[in-house]
């Protein structure tokens, strides 16, 4: 794909000991103009900040496009996930990591789903500079001299203070959503499918303060993965409870379906009662069991059957506004299979699409009026060694052009009650709605 007369580009690496606040570091990198476009991604053990694209790959409704330094390439879309894999395989950079997103709308190439945002449906950048921040210090990797980054790390800066500016949501918002849910329940009861996730969106004109929204959200939300990014005219901030796909260095793939939901309560006894309900409510148990069953079936198509297993079955994971039933499903990739093969079978996640996935996607396309964009897709990173960490893009807020979108949905099965499902979507959307900061 890319032809260079020189050897592969190599990152300069160094380690700076001592604890640093990742948000202060990112704030200073932006204020000083060192980073213009960036992705920040936080897991249990580290925070990664990647800035400025050395290389980038994107997918539109028509084409797969890429750029490495001054070289550009474009080709028609046929199998975009595998095409993106081939482009990255030809990248003349040693030990690269790519950060970005796979939007839900990529499903249009693999399922009966037709909608698409105007912005890239998939976007990954390989950064000029990336930082891995842990409790021990900061690991810097940069194509350029790290001198300016070192100045940022030595600066004595404080994090700005922010005030939320949540939009007002129309009181009649529930009517259309409950009608869509009722239509879907009829289809499920008629045997057309087992389950589908129907979502709704709130649109706000204006520009989101990405860092401010993340700062406030981080104070009040725990998450399996959290992230904020600004690439082109696309921004996202989120606190995802759910891992779409992790792939380890030895090729072991894990996905983490969450299905079955109850709200949280500030009263500890009530909170415990709601948690216990998850195990005795037939609708919630059925929704979760179906999701785990299909995850196991999907992962078995790319993993050696004898290695496929379920971990931590039906644990309760608790977050600020809601609590979920959680299980993990994993397996060892078959010889010749890659993270991209695993992504093709796991995407979009069962818990944001449905069962049977083909029928569920068709119903989502039929009932939902807006494209989902990044919502319910994946955000995270992949690297040249074949490892990956992608969170399902939920409990998030997104900006496309001059509009901000909040999305939330609920898993619908035969036993669902439309009014209850709307309340569930409200509880989920509040994760970001109450922390949104708009630029003045």
Coordinates of C-alpha atoms in Angstrom, one line a residue:
X1 CA 0.0 0.0 0.0
X2 CA 2.7 2.5 1.1
X3 CA 6.1 2.5 -0.6
X4 CA 9.0 4.2 1.1
X5 CA 12.7 4.3 0.2
X6 CA 13.6 4.6 3.9
X7 CA 13.3 2.1 6.7
X8 CA 10.2 1.9 9.0
X9 CA 9.7 4.9 11.1
X10 CA 10.5 4.3 14.8
X11 CA 9.1 6.0 17.9
X12 CA 11.5 7.7 20.3
X13 CA 10.6 6.4 23.8
X14 CA 11.3 7.6 27.3
X15 CA 9.8 7.3 30.8
X16 CA 9.2 10.2 33.2
X17 CA 8.7 8.9 36.8
X18 CA 6.1 10.5 39.1
X19 CA 2.4 10.7 39.3
X20 CA 0.6 13.1 36.9
X21 CA -3.0 14.0 36.5
X22 CA -4.0 12.9 33.0
X23 CA -6.6 15.6 32.7
X24 CA -4.2 18.4 33.6
X25 CA -1.7 16.9 31.1
X26 CA -4.3 16.9 28.3
X27 CA -5.5 20.4 29.2
X28 CA -1.9 21.8 29.0
X29 CA -1.2 19.9 25.7
X30 CA -4.3 21.6 24.2
X31 CA -3.7 25.0 25.7
X32 CA -0.1 25.1 24.4
X33 CA -1.1 23.9 20.9
X34 CA 1.0 20.8 21.1
X35 CA -2.0 18.7 20.3
X36 CA -4.9 19.8 18.1
X37 CA -6.6 16.4 17.5
X38 CA -6.5 13.7 20.1
X39 CA -7.9 10.6 21.7
X40 CA -7.8 10.0 25.4
X41 CA -8.7 6.4 26.6
X42 CA -8.7 5.3 30.2
X43 CA -8.7 1.7 31.5
X44 CA -8.2 0.2 35.0
X45 CA -4.4 0.4 34.8
X46 CA -3.5 3.4 32.6
X47 CA -4.6 6.4 30.7
X48 CA -3.5 6.8 27.1
X49 CA -3.4 10.2 25.4
X50 CA -2.7 10.1 21.6
X51 CA -2.3 13.3 19.6
X52 CA -1.9 14.5 16.0
X53 CA -2.2 12.0 13.2
X54 CA 1.0 10.6 11.7
X55 CA -1.3 8.2 9.7
X56 CA -5.1 8.0 9.6
X57 CA -7.7 5.6 8.1
X58 CA -11.3 6.4 7.6
X59 CA -14.4 4.8 6.1
X60 CA -17.3 6.7 4.5
X61 CA -20.5 5.3 2.9
X62 CA -18.6 4.9 -0.4
X63 CA -14.8 4.6 0.3
X64 CA -12.0 3.5 2.5
X65 CA -9.4 6.3 2.7
X66 CA -6.0 6.5 4.3
X67 CA -3.1 8.9 4.7
X68 CA 0.4 8.4 5.8
X69 CA 2.4 11.6 6.0
X70 CA 1.9 13.1 2.5
X71 CA 0.8 9.8 0.8
X72 CA -2.9 9.3 0.3
X73 CA -4.9 6.3 -0.9
X74 CA -8.6 5.6 -1.5
X75 CA -10.6 2.5 -2.6
X76 CA -14.2 1.5 -2.9
X77 CA -15.8 -0.2 0.1
X78 CA -16.4 -3.9 -0.2
X79 CA -15.5 -5.4 3.2
X80 CA -14.3 -2.3 5.1
X81 CA -13.1 -3.9 8.3
X82 CA -10.8 -6.3 6.4
X83 CA -9.7 -3.4 4.0
X84 CA -8.7 -1.3 7.1
X85 CA -6.8 -4.3 8.4
X86 CA -4.8 -4.5 5.0
X87 CA -4.0 -0.8 5.1
X88 CA -2.6 -1.0 8.6
X89 CA -0.6 -4.1 7.7
X90 CA 1.2 -2.1 5.1
X91 CA 2.0 0.9 7.4
X92 CA 5.7 1.5 7.5
X93 CA 5.8 2.4 11.2
X94 CA 7.3 0.1 13.9
X95 CA 5.1 -0.9 16.9
X96 CA 2.2 1.4 16.0
X97 CA -1.0 1.8 17.9
X98 CA -4.1 3.3 16.3
X99 CA -6.8 5.1 18.3
X100 CA -10.3 5.9 17.2
X101 CA -13.8 4.5 16.7
X102 CA -15.9 2.0 14.7
X103 CA -19.3 3.7 14.3
X104 CA -22.4 1.6 14.5
X105 CA -23.2 2.6 11.0
X106 CA -20.4 0.3 9.7
X107 CA -23.1 -2.3 10.1
X108 CA -24.6 -1.1 6.8
X109 CA -21.9 -3.1 5.0
X110 CA -22.7 -6.4 6.8
X111 CA -26.4 -6.3 7.8
X112 CA -29.8 -4.9 6.7
X113 CA -29.1 -1.5 8.0
X114 CA -29.0 1.5 5.7
X115 CA -28.4 4.7 7.8
X116 CA -25.1 6.6 7.9
X117 CA -23.9 9.9 9.4
X118 CA -22.1 12.4 7.1
X119 CA -18.9 12.1 9.1
X120 CA -16.6 9.0 8.9
X121 CA -18.3 5.8 9.9
X122 CA -14.9 4.5 11.1
X123 CA -11.8 6.6 12.0
X124 CA -8.4 5.6 13.4
X125 CA -5.3 7.7 13.8
X126 CA -1.8 6.5 14.4
X127 CA -0.4 9.4 16.5
X128 CA 2.8 11.4 16.2
X129 CA 3.0 11.3 20.0
X130 CA 1.3 9.2 22.6
X131 CA 1.5 9.0 26.4
X132 CA 0.8 6.1 28.7
X133 CA 0.1 7.5 32.2
X134 CA 0.2 5.2 35.2
X135 CA 0.6 5.6 38.9
X136 CA 4.4 5.1 38.4
X137 CA 4.9 7.8 35.8
X138 CA 4.5 8.7 32.1
X139 CA 5.8 6.6 29.2
X140 CA 6.3 8.9 26.1
X141 CA 6.4 7.6 22.6
X142 CA 6.9 10.2 19.9
X143 CA 8.1 10.5 16.3
X144 CA 9.2 14.0 17.1
X145 CA 11.4 15.4 19.8
X146 CA 9.7 15.0 23.2
X147 CA 11.1 18.3 24.5
X148 CA 7.7 20.2 24.4
X149 CA 5.9 17.3 26.0
X150 CA 8.5 17.2 28.8
X151 CA 7.9 20.9 29.4
X152 CA 4.2 20.1 29.8
X153 CA 4.9 17.4 32.3
X154 CA 7.1 19.7 34.4
X155 CA 4.6 22.6 34.3
X156 CA 2.7 23.4 37.5
X157 CA -0.8 23.6 36.2
X158 CA -4.3 23.3 37.7
X159 CA -7.4 21.9 36.2
X160 CA -10.0 24.4 35.1
X161 CA -13.4 24.4 36.8
X162 CA -16.5 23.7 34.8
X163 CA -20.3 24.1 35.3
X164 CA -22.8 21.7 33.5
X165 CA -25.2 23.2 31.0
X166 CA -27.6 20.3 30.4
X167 CA -30.2 20.8 27.6
X168 CA -34.0 20.6 28.3
X169 CA -35.6 17.5 27.0
X170 CA -39.2 17.7 25.8
X171 CA -41.7 16.1 28.1
X172 CA -43.4 14.4 25.2
X173 CA -40.2 12.5 24.3
X174 CA -41.7 9.3 25.7
X175 CA -44.6 9.0 23.3
X176 CA -42.8 8.2 20.1
X177 CA -40.3 5.9 21.9
X178 CA -43.0 3.8 23.6
X179 CA -44.8 3.5 20.3
X180 CA -41.7 2.1 18.7
X181 CA -41.2 -0.3 21.6
X182 CA -44.8 -1.6 21.4
X183 CA -44.4 -2.2 17.6
X184 CA -41.2 -4.2 18.3
X185 CA -42.8 -6.2 21.1
X186 CA -45.6 -7.3 18.7
X187 CA -42.9 -8.5 16.2
X188 CA -41.1 -10.4 18.9
X189 CA -44.3 -12.0 20.2
X190 CA -45.1 -13.0 16.6
X191 CA -41.8 -14.9 16.5
X192 CA -39.9 -12.6 14.1
X193 CA -36.9 -12.2 16.5
X194 CA -36.0 -12.7 20.2
X195 CA -34.7 -9.3 21.2
X196 CA -33.7 -5.9 19.8
X197 CA -32.3 -2.7 21.4
X198 CA -34.2 0.4 20.4
X199 CA -32.6 3.7 21.1
X200 CA -33.6 7.3 21.1
X201 CA -31.6 10.5 20.7
X202 CA -31.6 14.1 21.9
X203 CA -30.0 16.7 19.5
X204 CA -28.6 20.0 20.7
X205 CA -27.3 22.8 18.5
X206 CA -23.9 24.2 19.5
X207 CA -20.4 23.0 20.4
X208 CA -19.6 20.7 23.3
X209 CA -16.7 21.5 25.6
X210 CA -15.1 18.1 25.3
X211 CA -12.6 18.4 28.2
X212 CA -15.1 20.1 30.5
X213 CA -17.7 17.4 29.9
X214 CA -15.2 14.7 30.6
X215 CA -14.0 16.4 33.8
X216 CA -17.5 16.6 35.2
X217 CA -18.4 13.1 34.0
X218 CA -15.3 11.6 35.6
X219 CA -16.3 13.0 39.0
X220 CA -19.6 11.3 39.1
X221 CA -19.3 8.2 36.9
X222 CA -17.4 5.0 37.3
X223 CA -16.8 3.0 34.1
X224 CA -15.0 0.0 32.6
X225 CA -13.5 2.4 30.0
X226 CA -13.8 6.1 29.6
X227 CA -12.7 8.3 26.8
X228 CA -12.8 11.7 25.2
X229 CA -11.7 12.6 21.6
X230 CA -11.7 15.4 19.1
X231 CA -10.9 14.3 15.5
X232 CA -11.9 16.5 12.6
X233 CA -15.5 17.7 13.2
X234 CA -16.2 14.6 15.4
X235 CA -16.0 14.7 19.2
X236 CA -17.0 12.1 21.8
X237 CA -17.0 11.9 25.6
X238 CA -18.1 8.7 27.4
X239 CA -18.0 6.4 30.4
X240 CA -18.7 3.0 29.0
X241 CA -19.6 0.1 31.3
X242 CA -19.1 -2.5 28.6
X243 CA -16.1 -4.0 26.7
X244 CA -16.9 -4.9 23.1
X245 CA -13.6 -6.7 22.6
X246 CA -10.3 -7.2 24.2
X247 CA -7.5 -9.2 22.4
X248 CA -4.4 -10.1 24.3
X249 CA -0.9 -10.5 22.9
X250 CA -1.4 -14.3 22.7
X251 CA -4.6 -13.9 20.7
X252 CA -7.2 -14.6 23.5
X253 CA -10.4 -12.7 22.8
X254 CA -12.9 -11.5 25.5
X255 CA -16.2 -9.8 25.1
X256 CA -18.3 -8.6 28.1
X257 CA -22.1 -8.5 27.4
X258 CA -24.1 -6.5 29.9
X259 CA -27.9 -7.1 29.7
X260 CA -30.5 -6.8 32.4
X261 CA -30.8 -3.4 34.0
X262 CA -32.1 -1.7 37.2
X263 CA -31.8 1.9 38.4
X264 CA -29.5 2.8 41.3
X265 CA -30.9 4.3 44.5
X266 CA -29.3 6.6 47.1
X267 CA -30.9 4.4 49.8
X268 CA -28.6 1.4 50.4
X269 CA -31.5 -1.0 51.3
X270 CA -33.4 0.1 48.2
X271 CA -30.3 -0.3 46.0
X272 CA -29.8 -3.8 47.3
X273 CA -33.4 -4.7 46.6
X274 CA -33.1 -3.4 43.1
X275 CA -29.9 -5.4 42.6
X276 CA -31.6 -8.6 43.9
X277 CA -34.5 -8.0 41.4
X278 CA -32.2 -8.6 38.5
X279 CA -32.0 -12.3 39.5
X280 CA -35.7 -12.9 39.9
X281 CA -37.1 -10.8 37.1
X282 CA -37.8 -13.2 34.2
X283 CA -37.4 -10.5 31.6
X284 CA -34.0 -9.4 32.8
X285 CA -32.6 -12.9 33.3
X286 CA -33.9 -14.0 29.8
X287 CA -32.4 -10.9 28.2
X288 CA -29.0 -11.6 29.8
X289 CA -29.0 -15.3 29.1
X290 CA -29.8 -14.8 25.5
X291 CA -27.0 -12.3 25.1
X292 CA -24.4 -14.6 26.6
X293 CA -25.6 -17.5 24.5
X294 CA -25.2 -15.6 21.3
X295 CA -21.8 -14.1 22.4
X296 CA -20.6 -17.6 22.9
X297 CA -22.0 -18.7 19.5
X298 CA -20.3 -15.7 17.7
X299 CA -16.9 -16.1 19.4
X300 CA -16.9 -19.8 18.6
X301 CA -16.8 -19.0 14.8
X302 CA -13.3 -17.4 15.1
X303 CA -11.9 -19.2 18.2
X304 CA -10.9 -22.8 18.8
X305 CA -14.1 -24.4 20.2
X306 CA -12.3 -26.2 23.1
X307 CA -11.0 -22.8 24.4
X308 CA -14.4 -20.9 24.4
X309 CA -15.6 -20.3 28.0
X310 CA -17.8 -18.1 30.1
X311 CA -16.4 -16.2 33.0
X312 CA -18.0 -14.4 35.9
X313 CA -21.5 -15.4 34.8
X314 CA -24.3 -13.0 35.9
X315 CA -22.4 -10.8 38.2
X316 CA -23.9 -7.4 39.0
X317 CA -22.0 -4.3 37.9
X318 CA -23.0 -1.1 39.5
X319 CA -22.7 2.4 37.9
X320 CA -23.9 5.8 39.0
X321 CA -27.4 5.7 37.4
X322 CA -27.9 2.0 36.6
X323 CA -26.8 -1.5 37.5
X324 CA -26.5 -4.4 35.1
X325 CA -26.1 -8.2 34.9
X326 CA -22.6 -8.9 33.5
X327 CA -20.8 -11.9 32.0
X328 CA -17.6 -12.4 30.1
X329 CA -17.1 -14.7 27.2
X330 CA -13.7 -15.6 25.7
X331 CA -11.7 -17.9 23.5
X332 CA -8.4 -18.4 21.7
X333 CA -8.3 -17.2 18.1
X334 CA -7.9 -20.0 15.5
X335 CA -4.7 -20.0 13.5
X336 CA -4.9 -17.5 10.7
X337 CA -7.7 -15.4 12.4
X338 CA -7.0 -11.9 13.6
X339 CA -8.6 -9.2 15.8
X340 CA -10.4 -7.9 12.7
X341 CA -12.0 -11.3 12.1
X342 CA -13.2 -11.3 15.8
X343 CA -14.5 -7.7 15.4
X344 CA -16.5 -8.7 12.3
X345 CA -18.4 -11.4 14.2
X346 CA -18.8 -9.5 17.4
X347 CA -19.8 -6.1 15.8
X348 CA -22.1 -4.6 16.5
X349 CA -22.3 -5.8 20.1
X350 CA -25.3 -8.1 20.9
X351 CA -26.4 -5.9 23.8
X352 CA -26.8 -2.9 21.5
X353 CA -28.3 -4.7 18.5
X354 CA -30.2 -7.9 19.3
X355 CA -31.0 -11.5 18.7
X356 CA -31.1 -12.7 15.9
X357 CA -28.7 -9.9 14.9
X358 CA -29.7 -9.8 11.3
X359 CA -33.4 -9.4 12.1
X360 CA -32.7 -7.0 15.0
X361 CA -30.6 -4.7 12.7
X362 CA -33.4 -4.6 10.2
X363 CA -35.9 -3.6 12.9
X364 CA -33.5 -1.0 14.3
X365 CA -33.2 0.5 10.8
X366 CA -37.0 0.4 10.4
X367 CA -37.9 2.0 13.7
X368 CA -35.1 4.5 14.5
X369 CA -35.3 7.7 12.6
X370 CA -31.7 8.9 12.9
X371 CA -28.4 7.1 12.1
X372 CA -26.7 6.0 15.3
X373 CA -23.3 7.3 14.3
X374 CA -20.7 6.3 16.8
X375 CA -23.3 5.4 19.4
X376 CA -23.4 1.6 20.1
X377 CA -20.2 1.1 18.0
X378 CA -16.7 0.8 19.5
X379 CA -14.1 3.3 20.8
X380 CA -10.6 2.4 21.7
X381 CA -7.3 1.2 20.2
X382 CA -5.7 -1.6 18.2
X383 CA -2.0 -2.2 17.6
X384 CA 0.5 -3.8 15.3
X385 CA 1.0 -6.8 17.6
X386 CA -2.7 -7.8 17.1
X387 CA -3.9 -6.7 20.5
X388 CA -6.9 -4.5 21.0
X389 CA -9.1 -2.8 23.6
X390 CA -12.5 -1.5 22.3
X391 CA -15.4 -0.3 24.6
X392 CA -19.0 -0.2 23.4
X393 CA -19.8 3.5 22.8
X394 CA -22.6 3.9 25.2
X395 CA -23.2 6.3 28.2
X396 CA -21.6 8.9 25.9
X397 CA -22.2 12.2 24.1
X398 CA -21.2 12.9 20.6
X399 CA -20.6 15.9 18.3
X400 CA -21.0 15.8 14.6
X401 CA -20.5 19.2 12.9
X402 CA -22.5 21.8 14.8
X403 CA -24.8 19.4 16.7
X404 CA -24.4 17.4 19.9
X405 CA -26.2 14.1 20.3
X406 CA -27.1 12.1 23.4
X407 CA -28.3 8.5 22.8
X408 CA -29.7 5.8 25.0
X409 CA -31.7 2.6 24.5
X410 CA -33.1 -0.5 26.1
X411 CA -33.2 -4.2 25.3
X412 CA -36.7 -5.2 24.2
X413 CA -38.0 -8.8 24.6
X414 CA -41.5 -10.3 24.6
X415 CA -42.0 -9.5 28.3
X416 CA -41.0 -5.8 28.0
X417 CA -43.3 -3.0 29.1
X418 CA -42.9 0.2 26.9
X419 CA -43.2 2.7 29.8
X420 CA -40.5 0.8 31.8
X421 CA -38.2 0.7 28.8
X422 CA -38.5 4.5 28.4
X423 CA -37.6 5.0 32.0
X424 CA -34.5 2.8 31.5
X425 CA -33.4 4.9 28.6
X426 CA -33.8 8.0 30.7
X427 CA -31.7 6.6 33.5
X428 CA -28.9 5.7 31.0
X429 CA -29.0 9.0 29.2
X430 CA -28.7 10.9 32.5
X431 CA -25.1 9.6 32.8
X432 CA -24.1 12.3 30.3
X433 CA -27.1 14.6 30.1
X434 CA -26.4 16.0 33.6
X435 CA -22.7 16.5 33.0
X436 CA -22.8 18.1 29.5
X437 CA -20.8 21.3 29.2
X438 CA -21.5 23.4 26.1
X439 CA -19.1 26.1 24.9
X440 CA -20.5 29.6 25.5

